[in-house]
PDB file of C-alpha atoms in Angstrom:
ATOM      1  CA  GLY R1160       7.934 162.181  38.440  1.00 73.00           C
ATOM      2  CA  ASP R1161       5.208 161.160  36.012  1.00 94.00           C
ATOM      3  CA  TYR R1162       7.577 159.644  33.600  1.00 97.00           C
ATOM      4  CA  VAL R1163       6.388 158.513  29.934  1.00 98.00           C
ATOM      5  CA  ALA R1164       9.431 157.252  27.787  1.00 98.00           C
ATOM      6  CA  GLU R1165      12.370 156.445  28.912  1.00 98.00           C
ATOM      7  CA  ILE R1166      16.133 155.558  27.041  1.00 98.00           C
ATOM      8  CA  LYS R1167      16.523 152.356  26.826  1.00 96.00           C
ATOM      9  CA  GLY R1168      19.061 151.548  29.901  1.00 93.00           C
ATOM     10  CA  GLY R1169      19.252 155.397  31.003  1.00 93.00           C
ATOM     11  CA  ALA R1170      17.339 158.274  31.647  1.00 96.00           C
ATOM     12  CA  LYS R1171      13.515 158.739  32.289  1.00 98.00           C
ATOM     13  CA  TYR R1172      11.551 161.538  30.925  1.00 98.00           C
ATOM     14  CA  GLU R1173       8.314 163.448  31.534  1.00 97.00           C
ATOM     15  CA  SER R1174       7.402 164.027  27.398  1.00 97.00           C
ATOM     16  CA  LEU R1175       8.225 161.625  24.479  1.00 98.00           C
ATOM     17  CA  GLN R1176       9.465 164.535  22.566  1.00 98.00           C
ATOM     18  CA  ALA R1177      12.394 165.684  25.819  1.00 98.00           C
ATOM     19  CA  ALA R1178      13.048 161.878  25.262  1.00 98.00           C
ATOM     20  CA  ILE R1179      14.086 161.920  21.407  1.00 98.00           C
ATOM     21  CA  ASP R1180      15.934 165.254  22.372  1.00 97.00           C
ATOM     22  CA  ALA R1181      18.390 163.299  24.221  1.00 98.00           C
ATOM     23  CA  ALA R1182      18.128 160.150  22.423  1.00 98.00           C
ATOM     24  CA  VAL R1183      21.466 159.820  20.174  1.00 97.00           C
ATOM     25  CA  THR R1184      22.394 158.262  16.983  1.00 98.00           C
ATOM     26  CA  GLY R1185      21.589 154.645  17.881  1.00 98.00           C
ATOM     27  CA  ASP R1186      19.628 154.839  21.385  1.00 98.00           C
ATOM     28  CA  GLU R1187      16.201 152.861  21.711  1.00 98.00           C
ATOM     29  CA  VAL R1188      13.281 155.476  23.160  1.00 98.00           C
ATOM     30  CA  VAL R1189      10.622 153.331  24.960  1.00 98.00           C
ATOM     31  CA  VAL R1190       7.003 154.548  25.408  1.00 98.00           C
ATOM     32  CA  LEU R1191       6.537 153.767  29.016  1.00 98.00           C
ATOM     33  CA  LYS R1192       2.819 154.462  28.846  1.00 97.00           C
ATOM     34  CA  ASP R1193      -0.208 154.945  26.884  1.00 97.00           C
ATOM     35  CA  LEU R1194      -0.275 159.272  25.247  1.00 97.00           C
ATOM     36  CA  GLU R1195      -2.728 161.804  24.541  1.00 94.00           C
ATOM     37  CA  TYR R1196      -2.058 164.557  22.517  1.00 92.00           C
ATOM     38  CA  GLY R1197      -4.006 167.936  21.051  1.00 86.00           C
ATOM     39  CA  PHE R1198      -2.794 171.055  19.244  1.00 86.00           C
ATOM     40  CA  GLU R1199      -1.313 172.609  22.510  1.00 90.00           C
ATOM     41  CA  ASP R1200       1.136 169.687  22.700  1.00 93.00           C
ATOM     42  CA  VAL R1201       2.794 170.503  19.210  1.00 93.00           C
ATOM     43  CA  VAL R1202       6.427 171.509  18.700  1.00 94.00           C
ATOM     44  CA  LEU R1203       7.930 173.549  15.801  1.00 94.00           C
ATOM     45  CA  THR R1204      10.390 172.068  12.976  1.00 93.00           C
ATOM     46  CA  SER R1205      13.043 174.457  11.598  1.00 90.00           C
ATOM     47  CA  ASP R1206      10.529 175.538   8.673  1.00 92.00           C
ATOM     48  CA  ASN R1207       7.552 176.565  11.782  1.00 92.00           C
ATOM     49  CA  ARG R1208       5.614 172.980  10.339  1.00 91.00           C
ATOM     50  CA  SER R1209       3.624 171.997  13.638  1.00 92.00           C
ATOM     51  CA  VAL R1210       4.235 168.348  14.858  1.00 94.00           C
ATOM     52  CA  LEU R1211       3.476 166.527  17.519  1.00 95.00           C
ATOM     53  CA  VAL R1212       6.751 164.268  17.395  1.00 97.00           C
ATOM     54  CA  TYR R1213      10.133 165.438  16.042  1.00 97.00           C
ATOM     55  CA  VAL R1214      13.046 163.163  15.242  1.00 97.00           C
ATOM     56  CA  THR R1215      15.786 165.513  13.776  1.00 96.00           C
ATOM     57  CA  GLY R1216      19.971 164.799  13.384  1.00 95.00           C
ATOM     58  CA  LYS R1217      20.200 161.506  14.327  1.00 97.00           C
ATOM     59  CA  GLU R1218      19.449 157.628  13.813  1.00 97.00           C
ATOM     60  CA  ILE R1219      17.195 155.998  16.739  1.00 98.00           C
ATOM     61  CA  THR R1220      14.522 153.534  17.483  1.00 98.00           C
ATOM     62  CA  LEU R1221      11.118 154.082  19.014  1.00 98.00           C
ATOM     63  CA  ASN R1222      10.122 151.264  20.689  1.00 98.00           C
ATOM     64  CA  MET R1223       6.155 151.573  21.287  1.00 98.00           C
ATOM     65  CA  ASN R1224       6.118 149.138  23.634  1.00 98.00           C
ATOM     66  CA  GLU R1225       2.437 148.100  22.971  1.00 98.00           C
ATOM     67  CA  LYS R1226       1.660 151.396  23.939  1.00 98.00           C
ATOM     68  CA  ASN R1227      -1.272 153.787  22.513  1.00 97.00           C
ATOM     69  CA  ILE R1228      -0.895 157.092  21.385  1.00 96.00           C
ATOM     70  CA  SER R1229      -4.099 159.116  20.958  1.00 93.00           C
ATOM     71  CA  VAL R1230      -4.267 162.481  18.970  1.00 90.00           C
ATOM     72  CA  VAL R1231      -7.967 164.478  19.108  1.00 81.00           C
ATOM     73  CA  HIS R1232      -7.843 167.331  17.457  1.00 74.00           C
ATOM     74  CA  GLN R1233     -10.871 169.547  17.194  1.00 66.00           C
ATOM     75  CA  SER R1234     -10.324 172.202  14.455  1.00 63.00           C
ATOM     76  CA  ILE R1235     -11.150 173.184  11.207  1.00 61.00           C
ATOM     77  CA  LEU R1236      -8.375 176.742  11.479  1.00 64.00           C
ATOM     78  CA  ASP R1237      -5.247 176.482   9.271  1.00 62.00           C
ATOM     79  CA  ALA R1238      -3.032 177.929  11.546  1.00 66.00           C
ATOM     80  CA  GLU R1239      -3.810 174.832  14.232  1.00 75.00           C
ATOM     81  CA  ARG R1240      -3.070 172.104  11.342  1.00 79.00           C
ATOM     82  CA  ILE R1241      -1.416 169.739  12.682  1.00 84.00           C
ATOM     83  CA  PHE R1242       1.311 168.766   9.729  1.00 85.00           C
ATOM     84  CA  ALA R1243       2.539 165.261  10.786  1.00 90.00           C
ATOM     85  CA  VAL R1244       2.045 163.012  14.571  1.00 93.00           C
ATOM     86  CA  ILE R1245       5.657 162.098  13.976  1.00 96.00           C
ATOM     87  CA  CYS R1246       8.008 163.941  12.135  1.00 95.00           C
ATOM     88  CA  VAL R1247      11.450 162.618  10.589  1.00 96.00           C
ATOM     89  CA  GLU R1248      13.627 165.226   9.576  1.00 93.00           C
ATOM     90  CA  GLU R1249      15.895 165.545   6.851  1.00 87.00           C
ATOM     91  CA  ASN R1250      19.779 163.840   8.070  1.00 89.00           C
ATOM     92  CA  ALA R1251      17.790 162.028  10.656  1.00 95.00           C
ATOM     93  CA  SER R1252      15.825 158.505  10.771  1.00 96.00           C
ATOM     94  CA  LEU R1253      13.843 156.293  12.570  1.00 97.00           C
ATOM     95  CA  THR R1254      12.799 153.093  13.283  1.00 98.00           C
ATOM     96  CA  VAL R1255       9.374 152.153  14.810  1.00 98.00           C
ATOM     97  CA  THR R1256       8.982 148.665  16.510  1.00 98.00           C
ATOM     98  CA  GLY R1257       6.968 147.551  20.006  1.00 98.00           C
ATOM     99  CA  ASN R1258       3.626 147.052  18.619  1.00 98.00           C
ATOM    100  CA  GLY R1259       2.061 149.884  19.725  1.00 98.00           C
ATOM    101  CA  ALA R1260      -0.871 151.895  17.996  1.00 97.00           C
ATOM    102  CA  ILE R1261      -0.977 155.670  16.910  1.00 95.00           C
ATOM    103  CA  ASP R1262      -4.985 156.577  16.769  1.00 92.00           C
ATOM    104  CA  VAL R1263      -5.991 159.783  15.013  1.00 88.00           C
ATOM    105  CA  ASP R1264      -9.625 160.707  15.544  1.00 79.00           C
ATOM    106  CA  THR R1265     -10.928 163.934  14.838  1.00 63.00           C
ATOM    107  CA  ASP R1266     -14.402 165.103  16.098  1.00 56.00           C
ATOM    108  CA  VAL R1267     -17.400 164.484  13.966  1.00 51.00           C
ATOM    109  CA  ALA R1268     -18.124 168.214  14.143  1.00 51.00           C
ATOM    110  CA  TYR R1269     -15.378 169.088  12.005  1.00 49.00           C
ATOM    111  CA  THR R1270     -14.670 165.695   9.755  1.00 48.00           C
ATOM    112  CA  GLU R1271     -15.364 167.746   6.880  1.00 51.00           C
ATOM    113  CA  MET R1272     -12.489 169.809   7.133  1.00 54.00           C
ATOM    114  CA  PRO R1273      -9.762 167.671   8.758  1.00 56.00           C
ATOM    115  CA  LYS R1274      -6.587 169.694  10.164  1.00 71.00           C
ATOM    116  CA  VAL R1275      -4.035 166.673  10.266  1.00 77.00           C
ATOM    117  CA  ALA R1276      -2.088 165.794   7.661  1.00 79.00           C
ATOM    118  CA  TYR R1277       0.294 163.189   8.147  1.00 84.00           C
ATOM    119  CA  MET R1278       0.500 160.032  10.535  1.00 88.00           C
ATOM    120  CA  PHE R1279       3.977 159.892   9.755  1.00 92.00           C
ATOM    121  CA  TRP R1280       5.983 162.689   7.797  1.00 89.00           C
ATOM    122  CA  LYS R1281       9.836 161.421   5.989  1.00 91.00           C
ATOM    123  CA  ARG R1282      11.437 164.994   4.810  1.00 88.00           C
ATOM    124  CA  GLY R1283      13.994 165.728   2.894  1.00 81.00           C
ATOM    125  CA  THR R1284      16.271 163.601   0.477  1.00 78.00           C
ATOM    126  CA  THR R1285      18.449 161.744   3.077  1.00 85.00           C
ATOM    127  CA  GLY R1286      17.292 158.945   5.921  1.00 88.00           C
ATOM    128  CA  TYR R1287      15.390 156.915   6.287  1.00 91.00           C
ATOM    129  CA  LEU R1288      11.840 155.801   8.402  1.00 93.00           C
ATOM    130  CA  THR R1289      11.356 152.085   9.278  1.00 95.00           C
ATOM    131  CA  ILE R1290       8.062 150.823  10.294  1.00 96.00           C
ATOM    132  CA  LYS R1291       8.265 147.206  11.307  1.00 97.00           C
ATOM    133  CA  ASP R1292       4.809 146.624  13.512  1.00 97.00           C
ATOM    134  CA  GLY R1293       1.604 148.083  14.731  1.00 97.00           C
ATOM    135  CA  ASN R1294      -1.563 149.395  14.464  1.00 97.00           C
ATOM    136  CA  TYR R1295      -2.550 152.985  12.701  1.00 94.00           C
ATOM    137  CA  HIS R1296      -5.581 154.948  12.320  1.00 90.00           C
ATOM    138  CA  MET R1297      -6.772 157.851  11.041  1.00 85.00           C
ATOM    139  CA  ASP R1298     -10.684 158.688  11.518  1.00 77.00           C
ATOM    140  CA  ASN R1299      -9.818 161.771   8.478  1.00 68.00           C
ATOM    141  CA  SER R1300      -6.959 162.878   7.005  1.00 68.00           C
ATOM    142  CA  GLU R1301      -5.908 165.933   5.723  1.00 70.00           C
ATOM    143  CA  ASP R1302      -3.149 163.983   3.281  1.00 74.00           C
ATOM    144  CA  SER R1303      -1.799 160.840   3.856  1.00 79.00           C
ATOM    145  CA  MET R1304      -0.793 158.288   6.585  1.00 84.00           C
ATOM    146  CA  VAL R1305       2.466 157.652   5.578  1.00 87.00           C
ATOM    147  CA  TYR R1306       4.544 160.568   3.330  1.00 85.00           C
ATOM    148  CA  SER R1307       7.608 161.322   1.773  1.00 84.00           C
ATOM    149  CA  ASN R1308       8.333 164.306   0.041  1.00 76.00           C
ATOM    150  CA  GLY R1309      11.807 163.478  -0.979  1.00 71.00           C
ATOM    151  CA  ASP R1310      14.729 160.923  -1.998  1.00 73.00           C
ATOM    152  CA  GLU R1311      14.723 159.315   1.522  1.00 75.00           C
ATOM    153  CA  THR R1312      13.571 155.243   2.294  1.00 81.00           C
ATOM    154  CA  ILE R1313      10.555 154.123   3.544  1.00 85.00           C
ATOM    155  CA  THR R1314      10.104 150.605   4.483  1.00 88.00           C
ATOM    156  CA  VAL R1315       7.069 149.163   5.899  1.00 91.00           C
ATOM    157  CA  GLU R1316       7.437 145.605   7.314  1.00 92.00           C
ATOM    158  CA  GLY R1317       4.615 145.420   9.282  1.00 93.00           C
ATOM    159  CA  GLY R1318       1.661 146.711  10.911  1.00 95.00           C
ATOM    160  CA  THR R1319      -2.224 147.064  10.002  1.00 94.00           C
ATOM    161  CA  PHE R1320      -3.000 150.408   8.646  1.00 90.00           C
ATOM    162  CA  ILE R1321      -7.088 151.996   8.593  1.00 87.00           C
ATOM    163  CA  LEU R1322      -8.163 155.337   7.087  1.00 83.00           C
ATOM    164  CA  ASP R1323     -11.927 155.707   7.590  1.00 77.00           C
ATOM    165  CA  ALA R1324     -14.426 157.954   5.169  1.00 63.00           C
ATOM    166  CA  VAL R1325     -11.682 157.803   2.147  1.00 57.00           C
ATOM    167  CA  GLY R1326     -13.591 159.775  -0.825  1.00 53.00           C
ATOM    168  CA  ALA R1327     -16.575 160.809   1.643  1.00 52.00           C
ATOM    169  CA  ARG R1328     -15.370 163.727   2.911  1.00 51.00           C
ATOM    170  CA  THR R1329     -13.503 167.139   1.399  1.00 54.00           C
ATOM    171  CA  ASN R1330      -9.952 165.332   2.582  1.00 49.00           C
ATOM    172  CA  GLY R1331      -8.291 166.120   0.387  1.00 54.00           C
ATOM    173  CA  PHE R1332      -5.694 163.339  -0.958  1.00 55.00           C
ATOM    174  CA  PRO R1333      -6.880 160.542   1.345  1.00 67.00           C
ATOM    175  CA  TYR R1334      -3.868 158.121   0.651  1.00 76.00           C
ATOM    176  CA  ILE R1335      -2.838 155.544   2.606  1.00 80.00           C
ATOM    177  CA  PHE R1336       1.203 155.824   1.507  1.00 80.00           C
ATOM    178  CA  ASN R1337       2.223 158.807  -0.324  1.00 77.00           C
ATOM    179  CA  ALA R1338       5.368 158.258  -1.527  1.00 73.00           C
ATOM    180  CA  ALA R1339       7.297 161.561  -4.205  1.00 70.00           C
ATOM    181  CA  GLY R1340      11.159 161.437  -4.649  1.00 65.00           C
ATOM    182  CA  ASN R1341      13.319 158.754  -6.202  1.00 65.00           C
ATOM    183  CA  ASN R1342      14.739 156.428  -3.618  1.00 61.00           C
ATOM    184  CA  GLN R1343      12.985 153.069  -2.713  1.00 62.00           C
ATOM    185  CA  ARG R1344       9.560 152.611  -0.844  1.00 64.00           C
ATOM    186  CA  SER R1345       8.402 149.199   0.467  1.00 63.00           C
ATOM    187  CA  VAL R1346       6.538 147.297   1.668  1.00 62.00           C
ATOM    188  CA  LYS R1347       6.950 143.863   3.317  1.00 58.00           C
TER     189      LYS R1347
END
């Protein structure tokens, strides 16, 4: 098959989401090749939000393995909004390692109304998101690169975060980091 991810020491999968779905707490999911996503690749959260990668009910590590995830989204339609590239749900935790890259590119014709809200979205009141390294770029953001809307813990230990066109477009809330709730947030 055309494998794009594996559970370290275990099976290989033809999609990153399939590997994450099969992983159990403590597993490391390793990206094996560069990936490209668009709206046709969305999965739905428990409340029907469109995301590209969805982690729920487990504590895992995503090893980017120096690979790239590219997101190209060319829509101004609210119905085609991508809420997050990576969504970590309530009662779930994710550590991102492996010095990879995520690049979100909105088509030039649609830059006034981007429809990708977050690169990383940690939801709920439990669990954590830890970003150890990597290179992260959003050509335009409808909201934030790293967003938390509960009391979970978010830690950024390294990496480069670039958000283009801050204040130059109608992107509403162009933040690199946007944390709501009451728990710990840290950038080391």
